[in-house]
Amino acid sequence: MKYAIKLSTVALAVASAITSPITIAEEKEAGLEVIEVTARKTVESLQQVPVAVTSISADELNEKGIEVLTEIQQFSPNTTLQRSRGTNSTITAFIRGVGQQDPLWGYEPGVGIYIDDVYMARPQGAVLDLLDIERVEVLRGPQGTLYGKNTIGGAIKYVTKEMSGDAELNLQGTIGSYNQRDVKLTGQYPVIADKLYVGFGYANLQRDGYGEFLQSDLSGQDKENYNKDVVSARLSVEYHPTDALSLKLKWDKTEDKSNSKGGYRLLPSILTDAPVPDSVYDSYTSLPTWNKVEVEGVSFTANWDVNDTTSLKYVFSDRESYSPTNIDFDNTALRIFDVPAIYDDEQTTHEIQLNNSGDNYTFVSGLYFYDGDSCGQFEAILEVLGQGAFGAPGLTREVSGCNNSTSKAAYAQLSYDFTEKWSLTAGARYTKDEKTAKVNNGLIFDTVYPESGWIDGYIRPDGDLVPTVLDDKEDWSKFTPRIGVEYQANDDVMFFASFSQGFKSGTFNPRASTAEPAVKPEDVNSYEIGVKSQWLEDKLRANVTLFSLDHKNRQYISVLPGDTAADLNQRLGNIGTSDANGIEAEFTYLATENLMLSASFGYIDTDFKEVIDTDPATGESFDKSDRFTISNTPEYTFNLGANYTIESSVGDFIVNANYYYRDDYVLFEEDSLLTQDGYGIANLSLNWYSIEGDWSAGLHIKNLADEEYMVGGYQFVAPLDDGGYAPGLGGDNTLIAYYGDPRTVSLTIGYQF
């Protein structure tokens, strides 16, 4: 039964190197499916790689009805992948308590996002809709040796489908809750047999909002909140001039015109008479509701098999994104704290990779170059405060600037089998970073918008009129090693231990109000021990890892007191040290030919050991670690799943169900006022495949119990001893939450020509 033996819940690979030289083809065909991954930049069996990795195949994604990258968090322990606050396309990614909460330009991520080995430097547009995909890989723990900086938590790899060489055309349509209506078209065509192929993909994804903007004065504007309006396209050309040489050119573009997300007010406004909405998906706004995220990229890959043991690979990429966005922090009909913004990013990368393998070793090496510009502008509009406190038409804090960076790196990793049972993996990477930053920051007693056509108001004709407060340059260099030892007890059981190191790049404060220095890179040292195993004639896969990590020089924004409530003074510094200890385990059991059971579990104990800040009034240092908690990191997560195949005269039916639970977690590190209680999500799918294999259908019910859970927010209030709150920036009670998807039902029908 080909559907019964598809791996429905992927096993976790916890660290494990190639031991005895067993190839994928030589693994047992009976029992569980062999899963291929590229975690070490070569194709290997999941059970052989020395990285903690979860791989979810295209078949499983379809059977579960997974549509966007953020849904992958359910199947990877100690992983958080969620939509960010004001948009549908910006990602918040944390693995093992390490990530990036603030998506502002210039900040560096802690979890790297990759499309076919091409790094996406910014979180805008990183909530990828799954189109023409082969699999998604989640690599947990620092990946500093092979993947470089900004992967101190881990890496997410989006792997698109390889060309098969055959003519294919796939059409898929979906209808569902909230007037969901999606169309996906993918295919390929051999222009010259065995030589030249062209592939393409197109998706038009539409959905009404889960809620709406409630006020009636939004004439002519779309009042849908949490809606979806995404168009995505891909084009690829693959040429094989010889059997040893392949050339691939890929282009992709995504345009997200979904409305800006309005947050849910958890406290009533003290400046307006609008009540707290009845639905967590309803909101108010004084900004236009439109929003836009445009992401476009091109890549070129040349792969040359020099001989049977050596290959040479070159990867070029150029990506850019542009995002004018409207973020209403206070979510009222007044301009209390509005932040229209523009994000404008561009990056170019080059990578040359040399791989060599023999009877008892595998060697991977390469050179890497990155050149990126991360620019933006935002206006913090406090119009009501300006009128009340100063009698001016309004009040706006204007901030703009760029972080321009280059990064050069060389890396190498060797996996060597000393005996049939013992092996060693050792690698290192040297990185040289250089960053130039310019920040303009000024206050004007008027209402200012960065782009015409938003709302009538004064528009500065030249951004340089805003005072330049920071114009500086800095460079850093880092050496990040990895070493691991593996013991192959028998063909099915392997024990391992490893140490790895990674770093998150240094940077400048994009909100700087003075000429403050750059912060140093963050460092993570990670230790892992565990076992990978298969039992019961390869019907049971059980992988367990224990990990411990030290996170040093954590970069953090401190909010400084000002003379008035209009001040938006923030200082970036290396003030934090934390650690984390935990366990990750995944089990997959082929109970019968038709029934697959799965379970995964993650536990993590995190703690800030030290947070040193300086009192700006006295200059004295003090430790405030008792006020800090690792954000977006529940103590434990687990997932239980089942997959059952039913044969019939009209085709095969596959029933797929899973239950995912997340323990409670905070949304902010310092004095968080937003804590999400533990919650569980149940999902159920019924899939049908025709006997001929051309027709398919899937009915998917997600969040069956309609759980409400927070994924982001803003807090600009101060708690009082009596349980109340004092107003914060803007003069209002701004405590806002954003929520994950409610219960949805969808029906997908596909046809393969």
Coordinates of N, CA, C and O in Angstrom, one line a residue, residues 673-737:
L673 N 3.2 41.6 30.1 CA 1.9 41.7 30.5 C 1.0 40.7 29.7 O -0.2 40.7 30.0
L674 N 1.5 40.1 28.7 CA 0.8 39.2 27.9 C 1.3 37.8 28.0 O 2.4 37.5 27.6
T675 N 0.5 36.9 28.6 CA 0.8 35.5 28.8 C -0.3 34.7 28.2 O -1.5 34.8 28.5
Q676 N 0.1 33.8 27.3 CA -0.9 32.9 26.7 C -0.9 31.6 27.5 O 0.1 30.9 27.7
D677 N -2.1 31.2 28.0 CA -2.2 30.0 28.7 C -2.1 28.8 27.8 O -2.2 28.9 26.6
G678 N -1.7 27.6 28.3 CA -1.6 26.4 27.5 C -2.9 26.1 26.8 O -4.0 26.3 27.3
Y679 N -2.7 25.6 25.6 CA -3.9 25.3 24.7 C -3.6 24.2 23.8 O -2.4 23.9 23.5
G680 N -4.6 23.5 23.3 CA -4.4 22.4 22.4 C -5.2 22.6 21.1 O -6.3 23.2 21.1
I681 N -4.7 22.1 20.0 CA -5.4 22.3 18.7 C -5.6 20.9 18.1 O -4.6 20.1 18.0
A682 N -6.8 20.5 17.8 CA -7.1 19.3 17.1 C -7.4 19.5 15.6 O -8.1 20.4 15.3
N683 N -6.8 18.7 14.8 CA -7.0 18.8 13.3 C -7.4 17.4 12.8 O -7.0 16.4 13.2
L684 N -8.3 17.5 11.8 CA -8.8 16.2 11.2 C -8.9 16.4 9.7 O -9.4 17.4 9.2
S685 N -8.4 15.4 8.9 CA -8.4 15.5 7.5 C -8.9 14.1 6.9 O -8.6 13.1 7.5
L686 N -9.6 14.2 5.8 CA -10.0 13.0 5.0 C -9.6 13.3 3.6 O -10.0 14.2 2.9
N687 N -8.7 12.4 3.1 CA -8.2 12.5 1.7 C -8.6 11.3 0.9 O -8.7 10.2 1.3
W688 N -8.8 11.6 -0.4 CA -9.2 10.6 -1.4 C -8.3 10.6 -2.6 O -8.0 11.7 -3.1
Y689 N -7.8 9.5 -3.0 CA -7.0 9.4 -4.2 C -7.7 8.4 -5.2 O -8.0 7.2 -4.8
S690 N -7.9 8.8 -6.4 CA -8.5 7.9 -7.4 C -7.6 6.7 -7.7 O -6.4 6.8 -7.5
I691 N -8.2 5.6 -8.2 CA -7.4 4.4 -8.6 C -6.4 4.8 -9.7 O -5.3 4.3 -9.6
E692 N -6.8 5.6 -10.6 CA -5.9 6.0 -11.7 C -4.8 6.9 -11.2 O -3.8 7.1 -11.9
G693 N -5.0 7.6 -10.1 CA -4.0 8.5 -9.6 C -4.1 9.9 -10.1 O -3.2 10.7 -9.8
D694 N -5.1 10.2 -10.9 CA -5.1 11.5 -11.5 C -6.0 12.5 -10.7 O -5.7 13.7 -10.6
W695 N -7.0 12.0 -10.0 CA -7.9 12.9 -9.2 C -7.5 12.7 -7.7 O -7.2 11.6 -7.2
S696 N -7.7 13.8 -6.9 CA -7.5 13.7 -5.5 C -8.4 14.7 -4.9 O -8.8 15.7 -5.5
A697 N -8.8 14.5 -3.6 CA -9.6 15.5 -2.9 C -9.2 15.4 -1.4 O -8.8 14.3 -0.9
G698 N -9.4 16.5 -0.7 CA -9.1 16.5 0.7 C -10.0 17.5 1.5 O -10.2 18.6 1.1
L699 N -10.6 16.9 2.5 CA -11.4 17.7 3.4 C -10.7 17.9 4.7 O -10.3 17.0 5.4
H700 N -10.5 19.2 5.1 CA -9.6 19.5 6.3 C -10.3 20.4 7.3 O -10.9 21.4 6.9
I701 N -10.3 20.0 8.5 CA -10.9 20.7 9.6 C -9.7 21.1 10.6 O -9.1 20.2 11.1
K702 N -9.4 22.4 10.7 CA -8.3 22.8 11.6 C -8.9 23.5 12.8 O -9.9 24.2 12.7
N703 N -8.1 23.4 13.9 CA -8.6 24.0 15.2 C -10.0 23.7 15.5 O -10.9 24.5 15.6
L704 N -10.2 22.4 15.6 CA -11.6 21.8 15.7 C -12.4 22.4 16.8 O -13.6 22.7 16.7
A705 N -11.7 22.7 18.0 CA -12.4 23.3 19.2 C -12.5 24.8 19.1 O -13.0 25.4 20.1
D706 N -12.0 25.4 18.1 CA -12.0 26.9 17.9 C -11.3 27.6 19.1 O -11.8 28.5 19.7
E707 N -10.1 27.1 19.4 CA -9.3 27.7 20.5 C -8.8 29.1 20.0 O -8.5 29.4 18.9
E708 N -8.8 30.0 21.0 CA -8.3 31.4 20.8 C -7.0 31.5 21.5 O -6.8 31.2 22.7
Y709 N -5.9 31.9 20.8 CA -4.6 31.9 21.4 C -3.8 33.1 20.8 O -3.9 33.4 19.6
M710 N -3.0 33.7 21.6 CA -2.3 34.9 21.2 C -1.0 34.5 20.6 O -0.3 33.6 21.0
V711 N -0.6 35.2 19.5 CA 0.7 35.0 18.8 C 1.5 36.3 18.8 O 2.7 36.2 18.3
G712 N 1.0 37.4 19.2 CA 1.8 38.6 19.2 C 1.0 39.7 19.9 O -0.2 39.5 20.3
G713 N 1.6 40.9 20.1 CA 1.0 42.0 20.8 C 1.8 43.2 21.0 O 3.0 43.2 20.6
Y714 N 1.3 44.2 21.6 CA 2.0 45.4 22.1 C 1.6 45.7 23.5 O 0.4 45.6 23.9
Q715 N 2.5 46.2 24.3 CA 2.2 46.6 25.6 C 2.8 48.0 25.9 O 4.1 48.1 26.0
F716 N 2.0 49.0 26.0 CA 2.5 50.4 26.3 C 1.6 50.9 27.5 O 0.9 51.9 27.3
V717 N 1.6 50.2 28.6 CA 1.0 50.6 29.8 C 1.9 50.2 30.9 O 2.8 49.3 30.8
A718 N 1.6 50.7 32.1 CA 2.4 50.4 33.3 C 1.5 49.8 34.4 O 0.5 50.5 34.7
P719 N 1.7 48.6 34.9 CA 0.8 48.1 35.9 C 0.9 48.9 37.2 O 2.0 49.3 37.6
L720 N -0.2 49.0 37.9 CA -0.3 49.7 39.2 C -0.5 48.7 40.3 O -0.9 47.6 40.1
D721 N -0.2 49.1 41.5 CA -0.3 48.2 42.7 C -1.7 47.8 42.9 O -2.0 46.7 43.5
D722 N -2.7 48.6 42.5 CA -4.1 48.2 42.8 C -4.7 47.3 41.7 O -5.9 47.0 41.7
G723 N -3.8 46.9 40.8 CA -4.3 46.0 39.7 C -4.7 46.7 38.4 O -5.0 46.1 37.4
G724 N -4.7 48.0 38.4 CA -5.0 48.8 37.3 C -3.8 49.1 36.4 O -2.7 48.5 36.7
Y725 N -3.9 50.0 35.5 CA -2.8 50.3 34.6 C -2.7 51.8 34.4 O -3.7 52.5 34.3
A726 N -1.5 52.3 34.3 CA -1.2 53.7 34.0 C -1.0 53.8 32.5 O -0.3 52.9 31.9
P727 N -1.5 54.9 31.9 CA -1.3 55.0 30.4 C 0.1 55.1 30.0 O 0.9 55.7 30.8
G728 N 0.5 54.6 28.8 CA 1.9 54.7 28.4 C 2.0 55.6 27.2 O 1.3 56.6 27.1
L729 N 2.9 55.3 26.3 CA 3.2 56.2 25.2 C 2.0 56.4 24.4 O 1.3 55.5 24.0
G730 N 1.7 57.7 24.1 CA 0.5 58.1 23.4 C -0.6 58.5 24.4 O -1.6 59.1 24.0
G731 N -0.5 58.2 25.7 CA -1.4 58.7 26.7 C -2.7 57.8 26.8 O -3.7 58.2 27.4
D732 N -2.6 56.6 26.3 CA -3.8 55.7 26.4 C -3.3 54.3 26.9 O -2.1 54.0 27.1
N733 N -4.3 53.5 27.3 CA -4.1 52.1 27.7 C -3.9 51.2 26.5 O -4.9 50.6 26.0
T734 N -2.7 51.1 26.0 CA -2.4 50.4 24.8 C -1.9 49.0 25.2 O -0.7 48.8 25.5
L735 N -2.7 48.0 25.3 CA -2.4 46.6 25.6 C -3.2 45.8 24.5 O -4.4 45.6 24.6
I736 N -2.4 45.3 23.6 CA -3.0 44.8 22.3 C -2.5 43.4 22.1 O -1.4 43.0 22.4
A737 N -3.4 42.5 21.6 CA -3.0 41.1 21.3 C -3.5 40.8 19.9 O -4.5 41.3 19.4

